[in-house]
Tab-separated table of C-alpha atoms in Angstrom:
chain	number	residue	atom	x	y	z
U	1412	GLU	CA	-32.100	92.254	13.864
U	1413	THR	CA	-35.505	89.731	15.119
U	1414	GLY	CA	-34.512	87.141	12.404
U	1415	VAL	CA	-38.837	87.492	11.963
U	1416	THR	CA	-39.506	90.217	9.710
U	1417	GLN	CA	-42.942	92.227	9.082
U	1418	THR	CA	-44.243	94.923	6.796
U	1419	PRO	CA	-45.465	97.483	6.494
U	1420	ARG	CA	-44.585	98.089	10.026
U	1421	HIS	CA	-47.535	101.018	9.846
U	1422	LEU	CA	-51.304	100.503	8.143
U	1423	VAL	CA	-53.452	103.162	7.543
U	1424	MET	CA	-56.944	101.321	5.215
U	1425	GLY	CA	-59.894	102.376	4.846
U	1426	MET	CA	-62.785	99.573	5.443
U	1427	THR	CA	-63.409	99.495	1.967
U	1428	ASN	CA	-59.283	98.865	1.322
U	1429	LYS	CA	-58.241	95.271	0.516
U	1430	LYS	CA	-54.035	95.115	1.720
U	1431	SER	CA	-51.902	92.193	2.862
U	1432	LEU	CA	-49.715	92.018	6.238
U	1433	LYS	CA	-46.589	90.065	5.180
U	1434	CYS	CA	-44.001	88.336	7.633
U	1435	GLU	CA	-41.020	86.594	6.409
U	1436	GLN	CA	-38.564	83.842	8.772
U	1437	HIS	CA	-35.699	83.243	8.511
U	1438	LEU	CA	-34.653	80.860	11.233
U	1439	GLY	CA	-35.183	77.697	10.854
U	1440	HIS	CA	-38.332	77.633	12.410
U	1441	ASN	CA	-41.218	75.128	11.220
U	1442	ALA	CA	-44.976	77.021	12.916
U	1443	MET	CA	-45.404	80.386	12.410
U	1444	TYR	CA	-48.405	82.163	14.154
U	1445	TRP	CA	-50.213	85.797	14.445
U	1446	TYR	CA	-51.574	87.347	17.108
U	1447	LYS	CA	-53.511	90.954	17.797
U	1448	GLN	CA	-52.379	92.618	20.068
U	1449	SER	CA	-55.190	95.561	21.126
U	1450	ALA	CA	-54.362	98.053	24.419
U	1451	LYS	CA	-55.210	96.702	27.824
U	1452	LYS	CA	-55.533	92.933	26.515
U	1453	PRO	CA	-53.612	89.978	26.061
U	1454	LEU	CA	-52.675	88.747	23.041
U	1455	GLU	CA	-54.939	87.253	21.119
U	1456	LEU	CA	-53.896	84.492	18.594
U	1457	MET	CA	-55.575	84.250	15.039
U	1458	PHE	CA	-53.828	81.643	13.099
U	1459	VAL	CA	-51.253	78.817	13.487
U	1460	TYR	CA	-49.756	76.550	10.957
U	1461	SER	CA	-47.295	74.010	11.304
U	1462	LEU	CA	-45.823	72.463	8.589
U	1463	GLU	CA	-47.551	74.880	6.251
U	1464	GLU	CA	-50.728	73.633	7.168
U	1465	ARG	CA	-53.077	75.496	9.205
U	1466	VAL	CA	-53.854	74.145	12.866
U	1467	GLU	CA	-55.808	77.036	14.146
U	1468	ASN	CA	-58.430	79.583	13.532
U	1469	ASN	CA	-58.949	80.516	16.211
U	1470	SER	CA	-62.493	82.148	15.163
U	1471	VAL	CA	-61.260	84.731	13.606
U	1472	PRO	CA	-64.181	86.350	11.405
U	1473	SER	CA	-63.613	85.555	7.352
U	1474	ARG	CA	-62.266	89.268	6.789
U	1475	PHE	CA	-59.130	88.210	7.866
U	1476	SER	CA	-57.690	85.540	5.520
U	1477	PRO	CA	-54.338	83.787	6.418
U	1478	GLU	CA	-52.122	82.363	3.557
U	1479	CYS	CA	-48.673	80.540	4.360
U	1480	PRO	CA	-47.224	79.614	0.946
U	1481	ASN	CA	-43.880	78.096	2.331
U	1482	SER	CA	-42.191	77.293	6.470
U	1483	SER	CA	-40.720	81.288	6.108
U	1484	HIS	CA	-43.510	83.248	4.952
U	1485	LEU	CA	-47.092	84.391	6.447
U	1486	PHE	CA	-49.063	86.539	5.095
U	1487	LEU	CA	-53.249	88.384	6.478
U	1488	HIS	CA	-55.400	89.552	3.749
U	1489	LEU	CA	-57.467	92.256	5.072
U	1490	HIS	CA	-60.866	93.498	3.312
U	1491	THR	CA	-63.698	94.813	4.678
U	1492	LEU	CA	-61.985	95.571	8.266
U	1493	GLN	CA	-63.959	97.216	11.090
U	1494	PRO	CA	-62.978	100.104	13.333
U	1495	GLU	CA	-62.304	97.919	16.130
U	1496	ASP	CA	-60.035	95.822	14.039
U	1497	SER	CA	-57.442	98.504	14.803
U	1498	ALA	CA	-54.596	96.604	16.724
U	1499	LEU	CA	-51.131	95.560	16.003
U	1500	TYR	CA	-50.702	92.294	14.300
U	1501	LEU	CA	-47.280	90.550	15.469
U	1502	CYS	CA	-45.863	87.576	13.351
U	1503	ALA	CA	-44.093	84.937	15.321
U	1504	SER	CA	-42.091	81.939	14.764
U	1505	SER	CA	-40.791	78.485	16.726
U	1506	ALA	CA	-39.491	76.202	16.262
U	1507	ARG	CA	-41.718	73.609	17.044
U	1508	GLN	CA	-45.889	73.865	17.192
U	1509	LEU	CA	-45.269	73.592	21.230
U	1510	GLY	CA	-43.895	76.798	22.285
U	1511	ASN	CA	-41.061	75.547	24.622
U	1512	GLY	CA	-38.724	76.817	22.534
U	1513	GLY	CA	-39.852	80.669	22.697
U	1514	TYR	CA	-41.734	82.204	20.054
U	1515	THR	CA	-39.450	84.629	17.871
U	1516	PHE	CA	-41.887	88.096	17.386
U	1517	GLY	CA	-41.818	90.694	14.598
U	1518	SER	CA	-41.837	93.785	15.284
U	1519	GLY	CA	-46.295	93.795	14.065
U	1520	THR	CA	-47.406	95.660	11.492
U	1521	ARG	CA	-49.657	98.443	13.181
U	1522	LEU	CA	-53.361	98.686	11.792
U	1523	THR	CA	-55.510	101.444	11.352
U	1524	VAL	CA	-58.679	100.860	10.226
U	1525	VAL	CA	-60.762	104.715	9.749
L	270	THR	CA	-59.840	78.016	29.848
L	271	GLN	CA	-56.173	77.946	31.301
L	272	LEU	CA	-55.564	81.887	32.556
L	273	LEU	CA	-52.897	84.098	33.954
L	274	GLU	CA	-52.929	86.302	35.542
L	275	GLN	CA	-50.372	89.314	36.139
L	276	SER	CA	-50.270	92.040	38.706
L	277	PRO	CA	-49.882	95.095	38.902
L	278	GLN	CA	-50.493	95.483	35.816
L	279	PHE	CA	-48.709	99.335	36.001
L	280	LEU	CA	-45.766	99.768	37.686
L	281	SER	CA	-43.881	103.301	38.025
L	282	ILE	CA	-40.840	102.759	40.846
L	283	GLN	CA	-37.687	105.271	40.790
L	284	GLU	CA	-34.769	103.952	38.944
L	285	GLY	CA	-32.708	102.017	41.671
L	286	GLU	CA	-35.711	100.495	43.365
L	287	ASN	CA	-36.500	96.963	43.459
L	288	LEU	CA	-39.689	95.701	42.151
L	289	THR	CA	-41.346	92.202	41.412
L	290	VAL	CA	-43.961	91.494	38.655
L	291	TYR	CA	-46.840	88.221	39.322
L	292	CYS	CA	-48.260	85.602	37.329
L	293	ASN	CA	-50.716	83.177	38.762
L	294	SER	CA	-53.374	80.865	37.660
L	295	SER	CA	-56.060	77.633	39.020
L	296	SER	CA	-54.150	76.119	35.646
L	297	VAL	CA	-50.805	73.633	35.862
L	298	PHE	CA	-48.735	74.665	33.002
L	299	SER	CA	-45.511	72.510	31.275
L	300	SER	CA	-43.391	75.891	30.769
L	301	LEU	CA	-43.592	78.664	31.323
L	302	GLN	CA	-41.877	82.245	29.797
L	303	TRP	CA	-41.439	85.437	29.942
L	304	TYR	CA	-40.804	88.657	27.356
L	305	ARG	CA	-40.180	92.263	27.452
L	306	GLN	CA	-42.099	94.185	24.789
L	307	GLU	CA	-40.991	97.767	23.873
L	308	PRO	CA	-42.931	100.658	22.351
L	309	GLY	CA	-42.688	99.926	19.088
L	310	GLU	CA	-41.510	96.304	18.946
L	311	GLY	CA	-41.915	93.323	19.577
L	312	PRO	CA	-42.066	91.186	22.841
L	313	VAL	CA	-38.736	89.243	23.024
L	314	LEU	CA	-37.813	86.533	24.359
L	315	LEU	CA	-36.166	86.495	28.209
L	316	VAL	CA	-36.078	82.863	29.567
L	317	THR	CA	-37.942	79.827	29.570
L	318	VAL	CA	-38.269	78.136	32.983
L	319	VAL	CA	-39.793	74.204	33.017
L	320	THR	CA	-39.315	72.981	36.357
L	321	GLY	CA	-41.284	73.497	39.237
L	322	GLY	CA	-39.308	75.463	41.890
L	323	GLU	CA	-36.986	76.232	39.587
L	324	VAL	CA	-35.083	79.528	39.575
L	325	LYS	CA	-33.068	81.359	36.443
L	326	LYS	CA	-30.682	84.840	36.663
L	327	LEU	CA	-30.660	87.412	33.873
L	328	LYS	CA	-28.303	89.811	34.755
L	329	ARG	CA	-30.845	91.407	37.660
L	330	LEU	CA	-33.769	89.882	36.667
L	331	THR	CA	-34.445	86.711	38.271
L	332	PHE	CA	-37.399	83.992	37.877
L	333	GLN	CA	-38.869	82.166	39.055
L	334	PHE	CA	-41.545	79.344	38.702
L	335	GLY	CA	-44.011	78.103	41.565
L	336	ASP	CA	-42.960	74.391	42.698
L	337	ALA	CA	-46.912	73.341	41.311
L	338	ARG	CA	-46.026	75.241	38.016
L	339	LYS	CA	-49.664	77.853	38.257
L	340	ASP	CA	-47.930	80.247	39.195
L	341	SER	CA	-44.475	82.808	38.164
L	342	SER	CA	-42.330	86.019	38.947
L	343	LEU	CA	-40.101	88.698	38.050
L	344	HIS	CA	-37.882	89.679	40.520
L	345	ILE	CA	-35.525	93.039	38.815
L	346	THR	CA	-33.324	94.496	41.747
L	347	ALA	CA	-32.208	97.735	40.986
L	348	ALA	CA	-34.150	98.834	37.646
L	349	GLN	CA	-32.556	100.965	35.357
L	350	PRO	CA	-34.767	102.920	33.019
L	351	GLY	CA	-33.814	100.538	30.079
L	352	ASP	CA	-35.889	98.038	32.540
L	353	THR	CA	-39.034	100.087	30.971
L	354	GLY	CA	-40.985	97.793	28.648
L	355	LEU	CA	-44.453	95.888	29.091
L	356	TYR	CA	-43.327	92.497	30.916
L	357	LEU	CA	-45.548	89.924	29.690
L	358	CYS	CA	-45.563	86.141	30.926
L	359	ALA	CA	-46.988	82.701	28.852
L	360	GLY	CA	-47.444	79.835	29.324
L	361	GLU	CA	-47.632	76.505	27.219
L	362	GLY	CA	-51.015	75.391	27.746
L	363	ASN	CA	-52.461	71.406	27.647
L	364	THR	CA	-53.801	71.965	24.300
L	365	GLY	CA	-50.202	73.039	23.194
L	366	LYS	CA	-51.083	76.652	22.740
L	367	LEU	CA	-48.976	79.588	24.160
L	368	ILE	CA	-51.726	81.267	26.520
L	369	PHE	CA	-50.185	85.209	27.355
L	370	GLY	CA	-51.203	87.612	30.627
L	371	GLN	CA	-52.236	90.441	29.935
L	372	GLY	CA	-48.700	92.415	30.394
L	373	THR	CA	-47.413	94.606	33.729
L	374	THR	CA	-45.970	98.229	32.034
L	375	LEU	CA	-43.162	99.331	33.942
L	376	GLN	CA	-41.973	102.938	34.279
L	377	VAL	CA	-38.171	102.854	35.639
L	378	LYS	CA	-37.486	106.725	36.331
L	379	PRO	CA	-34.331	108.384	36.279
């Protein structure tokens, strides 16, 4: 049990579909993150939420839309994705926005866009 | 832009061998973390080093933060098949963001 739960674990979607990824943490952390992990590339930071407020949008295309309704839940809404968006999407949380305390990651959602 | 370069990118060794993974940058980091990621899972934090020159040990794993806080190393003694995975270093940069290296894939063969 990692403390950060992501669903679904696997997702296959067509380019015209709309889907959402869900992340949930009950660690009492107040910062949550979305990362994209592609083969042979460093983890790419997509969005940062601190105290439910988006503090960073790392030049992510608008076909990715995050939502943080409360400090325990984070969503990533997907629509009209491209095949190059296929990747492992990781959610993480930390006790504060600065990374010193370490991040707790979920197991990720393996997304395939067809 | 702060970057972290990890080397080697891939490492395949026999059980019982020793190995070292390096994480280098031209930038100073206020702290540096090491994670291990197994297939189908997210990264798991192994250690955080904060002070220049700091050495931390976790069983057979030894982590060192460079004196100038620009580099770090992970040394594994007598590697086991259970050590197989992707090792990631991540530094806390001057903007407070965590910057990840591209990772070192380690395979330990029995």
